[in-house]
PDB file of C-alpha atoms in Angstrom:
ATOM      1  CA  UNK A   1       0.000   0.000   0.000  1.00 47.00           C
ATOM      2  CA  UNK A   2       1.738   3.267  -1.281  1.00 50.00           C
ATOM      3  CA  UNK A   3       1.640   6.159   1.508  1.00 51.00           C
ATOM      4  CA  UNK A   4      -0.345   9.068   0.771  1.00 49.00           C
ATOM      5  CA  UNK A   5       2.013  12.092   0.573  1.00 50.00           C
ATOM      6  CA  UNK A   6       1.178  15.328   2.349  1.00 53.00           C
ATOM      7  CA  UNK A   7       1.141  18.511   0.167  1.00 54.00           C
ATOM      8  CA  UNK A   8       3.943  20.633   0.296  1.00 55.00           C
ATOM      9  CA  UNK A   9       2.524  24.435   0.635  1.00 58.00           C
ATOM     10  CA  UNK A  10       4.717  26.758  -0.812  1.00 69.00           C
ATOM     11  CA  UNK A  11       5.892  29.729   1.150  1.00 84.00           C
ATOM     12  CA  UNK A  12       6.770  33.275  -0.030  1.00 94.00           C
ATOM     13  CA  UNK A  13       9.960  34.256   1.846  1.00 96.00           C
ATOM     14  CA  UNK A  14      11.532  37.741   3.134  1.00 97.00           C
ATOM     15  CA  UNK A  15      13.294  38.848  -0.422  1.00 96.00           C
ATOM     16  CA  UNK A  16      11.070  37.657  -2.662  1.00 97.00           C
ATOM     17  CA  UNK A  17       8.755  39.586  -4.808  1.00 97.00           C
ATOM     18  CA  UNK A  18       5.482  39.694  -3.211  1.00 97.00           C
ATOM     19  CA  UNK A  19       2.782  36.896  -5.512  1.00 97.00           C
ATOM     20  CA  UNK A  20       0.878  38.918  -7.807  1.00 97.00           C
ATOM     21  CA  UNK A  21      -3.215  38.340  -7.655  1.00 97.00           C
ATOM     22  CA  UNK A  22      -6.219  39.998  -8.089  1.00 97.00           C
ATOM     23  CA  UNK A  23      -9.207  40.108  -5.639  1.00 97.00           C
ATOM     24  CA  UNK A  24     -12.181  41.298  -4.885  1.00 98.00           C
ATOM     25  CA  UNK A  25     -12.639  43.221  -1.695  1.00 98.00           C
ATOM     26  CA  UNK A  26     -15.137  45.050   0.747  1.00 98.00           C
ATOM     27  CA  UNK A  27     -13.518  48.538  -1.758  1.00 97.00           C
ATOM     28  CA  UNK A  28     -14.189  46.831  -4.961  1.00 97.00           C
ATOM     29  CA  UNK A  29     -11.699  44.961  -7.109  1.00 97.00           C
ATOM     30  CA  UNK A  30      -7.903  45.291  -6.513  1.00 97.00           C
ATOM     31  CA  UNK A  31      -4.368  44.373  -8.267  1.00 98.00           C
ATOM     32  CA  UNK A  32      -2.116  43.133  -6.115  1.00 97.00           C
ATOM     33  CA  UNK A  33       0.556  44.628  -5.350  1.00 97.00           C
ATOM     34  CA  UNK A  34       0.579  46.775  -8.816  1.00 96.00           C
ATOM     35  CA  UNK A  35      -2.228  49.273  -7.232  1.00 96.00           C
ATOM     36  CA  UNK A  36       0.209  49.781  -3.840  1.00 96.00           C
ATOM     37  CA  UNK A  37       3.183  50.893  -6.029  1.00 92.00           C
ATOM     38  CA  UNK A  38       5.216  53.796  -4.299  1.00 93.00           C
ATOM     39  CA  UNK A  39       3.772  52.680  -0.727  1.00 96.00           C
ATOM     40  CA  UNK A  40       4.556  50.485   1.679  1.00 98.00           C
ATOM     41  CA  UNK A  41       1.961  47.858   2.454  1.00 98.00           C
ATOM     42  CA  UNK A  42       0.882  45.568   4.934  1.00 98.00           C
ATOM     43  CA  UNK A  43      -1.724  42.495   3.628  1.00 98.00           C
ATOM     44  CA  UNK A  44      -2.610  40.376   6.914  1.00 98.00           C
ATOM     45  CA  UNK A  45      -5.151  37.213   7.433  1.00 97.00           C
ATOM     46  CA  UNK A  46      -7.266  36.158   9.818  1.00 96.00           C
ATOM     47  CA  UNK A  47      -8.881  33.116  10.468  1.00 96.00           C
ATOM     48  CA  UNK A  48     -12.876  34.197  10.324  1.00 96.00           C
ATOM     49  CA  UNK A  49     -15.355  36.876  10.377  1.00 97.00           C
ATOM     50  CA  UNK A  50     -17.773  37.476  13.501  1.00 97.00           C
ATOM     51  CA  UNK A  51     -14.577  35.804  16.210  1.00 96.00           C
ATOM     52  CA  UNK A  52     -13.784  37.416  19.233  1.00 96.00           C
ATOM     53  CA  UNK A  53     -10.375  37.526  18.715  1.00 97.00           C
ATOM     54  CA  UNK A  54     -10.536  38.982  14.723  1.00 96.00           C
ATOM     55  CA  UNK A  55     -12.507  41.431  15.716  1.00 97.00           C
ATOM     56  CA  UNK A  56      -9.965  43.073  18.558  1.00 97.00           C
ATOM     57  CA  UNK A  57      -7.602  42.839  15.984  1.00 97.00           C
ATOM     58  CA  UNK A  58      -9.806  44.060  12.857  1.00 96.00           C
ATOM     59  CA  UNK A  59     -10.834  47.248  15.177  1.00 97.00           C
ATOM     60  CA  UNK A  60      -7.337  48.022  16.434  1.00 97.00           C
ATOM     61  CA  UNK A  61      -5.953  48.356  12.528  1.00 97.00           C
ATOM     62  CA  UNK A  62      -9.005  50.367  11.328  1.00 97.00           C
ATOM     63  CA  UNK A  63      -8.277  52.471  15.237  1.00 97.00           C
ATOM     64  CA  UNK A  64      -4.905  52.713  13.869  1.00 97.00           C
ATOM     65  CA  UNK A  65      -5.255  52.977   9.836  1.00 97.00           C
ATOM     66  CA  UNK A  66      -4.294  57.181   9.798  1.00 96.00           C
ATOM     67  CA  UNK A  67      -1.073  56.252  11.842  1.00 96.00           C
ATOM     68  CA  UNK A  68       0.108  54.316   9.164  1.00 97.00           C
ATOM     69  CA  UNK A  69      -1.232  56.114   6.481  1.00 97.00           C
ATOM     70  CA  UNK A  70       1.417  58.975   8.096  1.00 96.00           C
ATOM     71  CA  UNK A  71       4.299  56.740   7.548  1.00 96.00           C
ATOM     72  CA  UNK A  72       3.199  55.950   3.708  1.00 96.00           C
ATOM     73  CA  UNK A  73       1.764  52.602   4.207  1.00 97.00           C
ATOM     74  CA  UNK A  74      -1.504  50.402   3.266  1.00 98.00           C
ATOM     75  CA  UNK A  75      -3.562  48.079   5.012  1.00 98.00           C
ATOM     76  CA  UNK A  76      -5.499  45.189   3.178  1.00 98.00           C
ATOM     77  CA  UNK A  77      -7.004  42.319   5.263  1.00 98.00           C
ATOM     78  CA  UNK A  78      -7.800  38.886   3.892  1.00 97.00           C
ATOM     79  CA  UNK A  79      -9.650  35.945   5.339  1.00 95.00           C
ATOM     80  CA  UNK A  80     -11.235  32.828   3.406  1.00 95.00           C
ATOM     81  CA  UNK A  81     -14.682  33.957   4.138  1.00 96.00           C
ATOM     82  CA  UNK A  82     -17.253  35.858   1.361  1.00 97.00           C
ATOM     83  CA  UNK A  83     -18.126  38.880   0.537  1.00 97.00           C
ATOM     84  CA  UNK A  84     -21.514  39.075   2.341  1.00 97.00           C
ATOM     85  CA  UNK A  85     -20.142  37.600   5.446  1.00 97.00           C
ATOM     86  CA  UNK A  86     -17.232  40.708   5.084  1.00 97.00           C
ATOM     87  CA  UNK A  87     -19.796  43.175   5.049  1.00 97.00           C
ATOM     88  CA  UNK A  88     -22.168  41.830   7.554  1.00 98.00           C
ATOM     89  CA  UNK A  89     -19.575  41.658   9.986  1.00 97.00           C
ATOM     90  CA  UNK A  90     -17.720  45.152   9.520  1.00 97.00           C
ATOM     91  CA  UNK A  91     -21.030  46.752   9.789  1.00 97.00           C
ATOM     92  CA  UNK A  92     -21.555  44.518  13.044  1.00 98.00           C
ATOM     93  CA  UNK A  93     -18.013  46.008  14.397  1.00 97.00           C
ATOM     94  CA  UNK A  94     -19.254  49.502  13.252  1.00 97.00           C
ATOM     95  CA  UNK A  95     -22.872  49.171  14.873  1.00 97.00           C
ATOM     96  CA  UNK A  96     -22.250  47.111  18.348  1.00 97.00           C
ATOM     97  CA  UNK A  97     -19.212  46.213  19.098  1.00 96.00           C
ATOM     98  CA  UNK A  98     -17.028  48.527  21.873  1.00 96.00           C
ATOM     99  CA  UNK A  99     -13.497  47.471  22.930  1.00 96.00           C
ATOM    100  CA  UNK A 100     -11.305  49.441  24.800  1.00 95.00           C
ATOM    101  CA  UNK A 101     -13.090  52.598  24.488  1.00 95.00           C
ATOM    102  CA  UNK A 102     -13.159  52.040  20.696  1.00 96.00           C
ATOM    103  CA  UNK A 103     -16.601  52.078  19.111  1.00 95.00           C
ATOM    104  CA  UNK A 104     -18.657  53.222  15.816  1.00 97.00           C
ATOM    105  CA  UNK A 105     -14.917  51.686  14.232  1.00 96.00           C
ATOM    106  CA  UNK A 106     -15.305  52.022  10.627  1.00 96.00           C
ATOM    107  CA  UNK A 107     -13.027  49.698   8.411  1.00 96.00           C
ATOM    108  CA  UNK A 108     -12.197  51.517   5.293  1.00 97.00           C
ATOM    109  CA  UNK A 109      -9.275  49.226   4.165  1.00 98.00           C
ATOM    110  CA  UNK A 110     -10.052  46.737   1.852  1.00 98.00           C
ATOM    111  CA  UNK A 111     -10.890  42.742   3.182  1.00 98.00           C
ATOM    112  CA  UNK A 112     -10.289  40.539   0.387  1.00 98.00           C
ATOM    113  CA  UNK A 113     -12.903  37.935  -0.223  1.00 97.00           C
ATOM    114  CA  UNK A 114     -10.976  34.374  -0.700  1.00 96.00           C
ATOM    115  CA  UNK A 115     -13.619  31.983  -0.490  1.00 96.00           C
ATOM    116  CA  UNK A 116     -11.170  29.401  -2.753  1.00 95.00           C
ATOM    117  CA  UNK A 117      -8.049  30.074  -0.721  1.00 95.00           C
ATOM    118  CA  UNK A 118      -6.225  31.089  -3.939  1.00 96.00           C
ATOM    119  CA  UNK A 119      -4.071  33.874  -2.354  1.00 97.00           C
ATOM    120  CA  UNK A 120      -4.139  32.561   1.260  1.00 96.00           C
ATOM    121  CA  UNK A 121      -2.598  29.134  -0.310  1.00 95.00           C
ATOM    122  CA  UNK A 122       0.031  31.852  -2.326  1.00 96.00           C
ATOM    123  CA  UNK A 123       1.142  33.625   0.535  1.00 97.00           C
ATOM    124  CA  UNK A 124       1.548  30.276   2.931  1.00 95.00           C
ATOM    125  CA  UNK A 125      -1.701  31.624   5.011  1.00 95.00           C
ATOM    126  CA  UNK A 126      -3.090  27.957   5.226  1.00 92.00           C
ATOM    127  CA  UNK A 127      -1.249  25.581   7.648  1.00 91.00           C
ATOM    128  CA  UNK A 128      -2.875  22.901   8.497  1.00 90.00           C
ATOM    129  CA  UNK A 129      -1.033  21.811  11.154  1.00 90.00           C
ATOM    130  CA  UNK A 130      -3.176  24.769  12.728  1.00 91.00           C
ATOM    131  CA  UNK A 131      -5.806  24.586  10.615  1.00 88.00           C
ATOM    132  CA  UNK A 132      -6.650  23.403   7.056  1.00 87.00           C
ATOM    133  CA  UNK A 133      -9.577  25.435   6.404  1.00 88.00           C
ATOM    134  CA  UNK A 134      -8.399  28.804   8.241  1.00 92.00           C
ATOM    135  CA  UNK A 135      -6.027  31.411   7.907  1.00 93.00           C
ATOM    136  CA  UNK A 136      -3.422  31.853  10.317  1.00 94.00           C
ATOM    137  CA  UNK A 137      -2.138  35.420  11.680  1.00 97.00           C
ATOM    138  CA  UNK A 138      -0.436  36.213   8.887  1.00 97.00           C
ATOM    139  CA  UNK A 139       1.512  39.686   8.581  1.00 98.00           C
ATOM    140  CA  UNK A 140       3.392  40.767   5.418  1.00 98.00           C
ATOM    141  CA  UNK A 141       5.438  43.617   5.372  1.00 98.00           C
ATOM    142  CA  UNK A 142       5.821  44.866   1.147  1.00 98.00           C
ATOM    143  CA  UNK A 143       7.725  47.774   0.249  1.00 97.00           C
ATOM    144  CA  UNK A 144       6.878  50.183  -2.288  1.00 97.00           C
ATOM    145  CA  UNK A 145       9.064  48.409  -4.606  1.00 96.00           C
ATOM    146  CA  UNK A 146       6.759  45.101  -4.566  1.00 97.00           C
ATOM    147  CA  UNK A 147       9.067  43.606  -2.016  1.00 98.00           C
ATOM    148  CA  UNK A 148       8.319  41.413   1.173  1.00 98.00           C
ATOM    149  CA  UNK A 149      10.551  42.656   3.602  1.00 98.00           C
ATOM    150  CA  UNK A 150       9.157  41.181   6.701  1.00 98.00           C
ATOM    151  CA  UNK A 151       6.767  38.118   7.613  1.00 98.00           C
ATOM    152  CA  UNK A 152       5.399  37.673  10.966  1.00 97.00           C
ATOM    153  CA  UNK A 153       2.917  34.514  11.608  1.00 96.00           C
ATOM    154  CA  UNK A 154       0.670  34.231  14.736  1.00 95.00           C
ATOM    155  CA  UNK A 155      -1.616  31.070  15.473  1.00 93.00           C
ATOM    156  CA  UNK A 156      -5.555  31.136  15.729  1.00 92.00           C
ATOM    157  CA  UNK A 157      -5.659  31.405  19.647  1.00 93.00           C
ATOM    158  CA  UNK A 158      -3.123  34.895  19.642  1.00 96.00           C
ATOM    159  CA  UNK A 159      -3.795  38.094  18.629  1.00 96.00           C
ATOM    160  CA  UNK A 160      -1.361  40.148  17.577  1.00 97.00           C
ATOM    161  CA  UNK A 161       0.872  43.187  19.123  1.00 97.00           C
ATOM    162  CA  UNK A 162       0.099  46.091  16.995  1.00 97.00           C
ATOM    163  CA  UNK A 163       2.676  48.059  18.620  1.00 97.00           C
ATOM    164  CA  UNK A 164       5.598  46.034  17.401  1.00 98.00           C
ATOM    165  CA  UNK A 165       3.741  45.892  13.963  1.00 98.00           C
ATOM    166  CA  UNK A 166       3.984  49.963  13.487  1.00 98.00           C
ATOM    167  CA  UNK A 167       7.502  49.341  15.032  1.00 98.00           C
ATOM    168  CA  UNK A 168       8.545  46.917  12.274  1.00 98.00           C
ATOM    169  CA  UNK A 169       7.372  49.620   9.681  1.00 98.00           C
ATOM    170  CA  UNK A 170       8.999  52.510  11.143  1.00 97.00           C
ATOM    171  CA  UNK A 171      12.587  50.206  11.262  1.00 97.00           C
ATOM    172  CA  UNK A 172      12.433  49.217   8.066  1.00 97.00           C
ATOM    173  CA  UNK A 173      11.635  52.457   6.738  1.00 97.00           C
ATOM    174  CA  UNK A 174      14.680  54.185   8.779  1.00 96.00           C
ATOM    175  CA  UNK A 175      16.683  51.415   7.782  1.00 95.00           C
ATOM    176  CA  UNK A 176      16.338  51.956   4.297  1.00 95.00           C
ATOM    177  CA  UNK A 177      16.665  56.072   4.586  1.00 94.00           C
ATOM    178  CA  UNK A 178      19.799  55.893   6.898  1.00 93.00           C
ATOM    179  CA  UNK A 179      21.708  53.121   5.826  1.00 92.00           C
ATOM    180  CA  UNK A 180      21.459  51.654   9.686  1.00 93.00           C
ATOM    181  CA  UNK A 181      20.324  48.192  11.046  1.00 93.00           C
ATOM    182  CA  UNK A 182      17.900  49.104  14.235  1.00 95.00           C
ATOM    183  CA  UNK A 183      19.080  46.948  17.487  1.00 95.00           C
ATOM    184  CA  UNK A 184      16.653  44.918  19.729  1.00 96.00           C
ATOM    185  CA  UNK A 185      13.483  46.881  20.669  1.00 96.00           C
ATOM    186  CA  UNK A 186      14.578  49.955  18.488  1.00 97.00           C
ATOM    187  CA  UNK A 187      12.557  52.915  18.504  1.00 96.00           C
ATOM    188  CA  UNK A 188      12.713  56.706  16.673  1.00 96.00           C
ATOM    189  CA  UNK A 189      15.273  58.255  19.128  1.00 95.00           C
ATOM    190  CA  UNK A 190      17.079  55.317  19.773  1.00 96.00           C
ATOM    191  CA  UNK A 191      21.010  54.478  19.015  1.00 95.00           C
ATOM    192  CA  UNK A 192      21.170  52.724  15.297  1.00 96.00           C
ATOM    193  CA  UNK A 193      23.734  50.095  14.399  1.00 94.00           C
ATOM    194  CA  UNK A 194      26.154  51.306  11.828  1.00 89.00           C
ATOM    195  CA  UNK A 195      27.132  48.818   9.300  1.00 78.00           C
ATOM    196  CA  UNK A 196      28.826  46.732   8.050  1.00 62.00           C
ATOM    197  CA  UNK A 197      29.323  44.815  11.596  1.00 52.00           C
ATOM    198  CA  UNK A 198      33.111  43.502  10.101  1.00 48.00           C
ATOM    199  CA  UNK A 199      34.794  46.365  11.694  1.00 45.00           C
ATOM    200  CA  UNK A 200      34.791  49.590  13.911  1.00 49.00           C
ATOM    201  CA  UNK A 201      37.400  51.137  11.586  1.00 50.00           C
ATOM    202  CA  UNK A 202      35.247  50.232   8.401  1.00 51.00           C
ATOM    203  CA  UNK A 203      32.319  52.080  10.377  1.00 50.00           C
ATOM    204  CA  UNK A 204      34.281  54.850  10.970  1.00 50.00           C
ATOM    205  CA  UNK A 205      35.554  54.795   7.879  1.00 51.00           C
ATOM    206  CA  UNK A 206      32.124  54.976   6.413  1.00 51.00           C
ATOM    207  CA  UNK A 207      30.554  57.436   9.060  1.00 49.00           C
ATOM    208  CA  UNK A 208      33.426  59.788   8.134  1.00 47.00           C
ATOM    209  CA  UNK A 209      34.767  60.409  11.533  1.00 51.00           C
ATOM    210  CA  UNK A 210      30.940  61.027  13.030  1.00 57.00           C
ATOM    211  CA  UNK A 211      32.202  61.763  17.007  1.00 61.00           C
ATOM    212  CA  UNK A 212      28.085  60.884  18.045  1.00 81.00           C
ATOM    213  CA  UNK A 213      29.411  56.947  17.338  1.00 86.00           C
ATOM    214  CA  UNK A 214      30.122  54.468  19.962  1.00 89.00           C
ATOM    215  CA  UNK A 215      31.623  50.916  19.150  1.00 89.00           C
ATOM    216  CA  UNK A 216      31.287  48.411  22.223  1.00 89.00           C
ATOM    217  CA  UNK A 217      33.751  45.994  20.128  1.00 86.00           C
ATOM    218  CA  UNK A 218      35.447  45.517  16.736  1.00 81.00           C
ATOM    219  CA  UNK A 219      31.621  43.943  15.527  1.00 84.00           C
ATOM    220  CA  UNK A 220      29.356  46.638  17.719  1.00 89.00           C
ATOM    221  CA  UNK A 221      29.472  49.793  16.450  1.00 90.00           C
ATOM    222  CA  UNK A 222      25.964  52.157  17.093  1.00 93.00           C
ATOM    223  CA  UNK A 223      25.117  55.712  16.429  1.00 93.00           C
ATOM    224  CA  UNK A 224      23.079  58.696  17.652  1.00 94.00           C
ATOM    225  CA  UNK A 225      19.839  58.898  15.134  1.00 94.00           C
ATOM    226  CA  UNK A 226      17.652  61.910  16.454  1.00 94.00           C
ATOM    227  CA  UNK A 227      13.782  60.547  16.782  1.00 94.00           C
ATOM    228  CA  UNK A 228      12.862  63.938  14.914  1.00 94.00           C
ATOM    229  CA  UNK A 229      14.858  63.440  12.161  1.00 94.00           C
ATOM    230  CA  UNK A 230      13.916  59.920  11.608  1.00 94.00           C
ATOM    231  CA  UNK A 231      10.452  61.307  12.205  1.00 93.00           C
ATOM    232  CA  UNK A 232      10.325  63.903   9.572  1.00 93.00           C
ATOM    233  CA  UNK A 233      12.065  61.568   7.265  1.00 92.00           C
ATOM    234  CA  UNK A 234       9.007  58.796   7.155  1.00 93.00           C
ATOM    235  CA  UNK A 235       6.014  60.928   7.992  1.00 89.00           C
ATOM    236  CA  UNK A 236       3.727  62.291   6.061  1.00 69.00           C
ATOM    237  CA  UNK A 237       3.459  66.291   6.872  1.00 45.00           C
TER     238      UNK A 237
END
């Protein structure tokens, strides 16, 4: 008797080009991620519609959709659910639900409808060692270049920290505009790594002589990165 072989699902990684699909949505029809060119943009599953723990999370990104809009960036939501069941639900939230003095929460991102799992099987949503009919937590960090630049998977049972979410965006941005790495548990104001880690002289070397750096060994070199300037860099004014 020949042993039935489990599917392998394939996974996008950090690097790769972010899988191109189209969708419709609670705000109509989209490309992905052709329509998000020249943004950053974060596309995130959940497991269902009308669930306790979706819906903290659902009302905490719409609570926090103008923050990111500041620092250039996108929100799109996806679960395996339809259309109907979208709608009914976000006008539930909208209607109802309060959390954590949060109420009349409008979603105005769009919540991809993917009742065939086509993208959430793309992007390595399904696992069914959680789940095989369910979405994990999935976060995907794209840059405005069509990039993933950061993944970050949660199971059903854990809702996510939205805090180190906007923190991920904000590092990777002032990563990108400074040159820097960001240590553990950066934040705007914060010392920045200077690269490349194979020497303090090559850091110098490449900081021109900054006096504001201080290198804790030959590999550990940081810098002074003012929180406004990092600020004013990514924000929108």
């Amino acid at each position: 008797m020949e042993e039935k072989q489990e599917k392998v699902v394939s996974m996008p990684r950090i690097g790769d080009p972010a899988p191109k699909f189209k969708a419709v949505t609670t705000q109509g029809e989209i490309n992905f991620p052709v329509d998000y060119t020249s943004e950053w943009v974060i596309l995130f599953s959940h497991p269902a519609d009308f669930t306790p723990v979706c819906t903290s999370e659902f009302m905490t990104f719409a609570h926090m959709e103008d923050q990111f809009a500041e620092a250039n960036c996108k929100l799109v939501g996806l679960s395996v659910d339809g259309l109907y069941s979208h709608i009914a639900w976000l006008r539930t939230i909208k209607e109802k639900i309060e959390y954590k003095g949060m109420k009349d929460v409008e979603v105005n991102f769009p919540l991809i409808e993917d009742i065939t799992m086509n993208v959430a099987n793309l992007y390595g949503m399904i696992q069914p060692g959680e789940d095989t009919t369910k979405a994990v937590r999935a976060v995907f960090f794209i840059d405005p270049k069509g990039m993933i630049r950061t993944i970050i998977y949660y199971p059903l049972s854990l809702g996510r920290n939205f805090d180190e979410i906007y923190r991920v965006l904000i590092a990777l941005q002032a990563a990108d505009e400074f040159g820097v790495a960001t240590p553990a548990d950066w934040r705007p104001g914060d010392d920045v790594i200077v690269p490349p880690a194979g020497s303090c002289g090559t850091a110098k070397d490449r900081m021109d002589g900054q006096e504001d750096m201080h290198c804790y060994d030959w590999f550990f070199c940081t810098r002074k990165l003012d929180k406004d300037k990092v600020l004013d860099a990514i924000l929108k004014k």
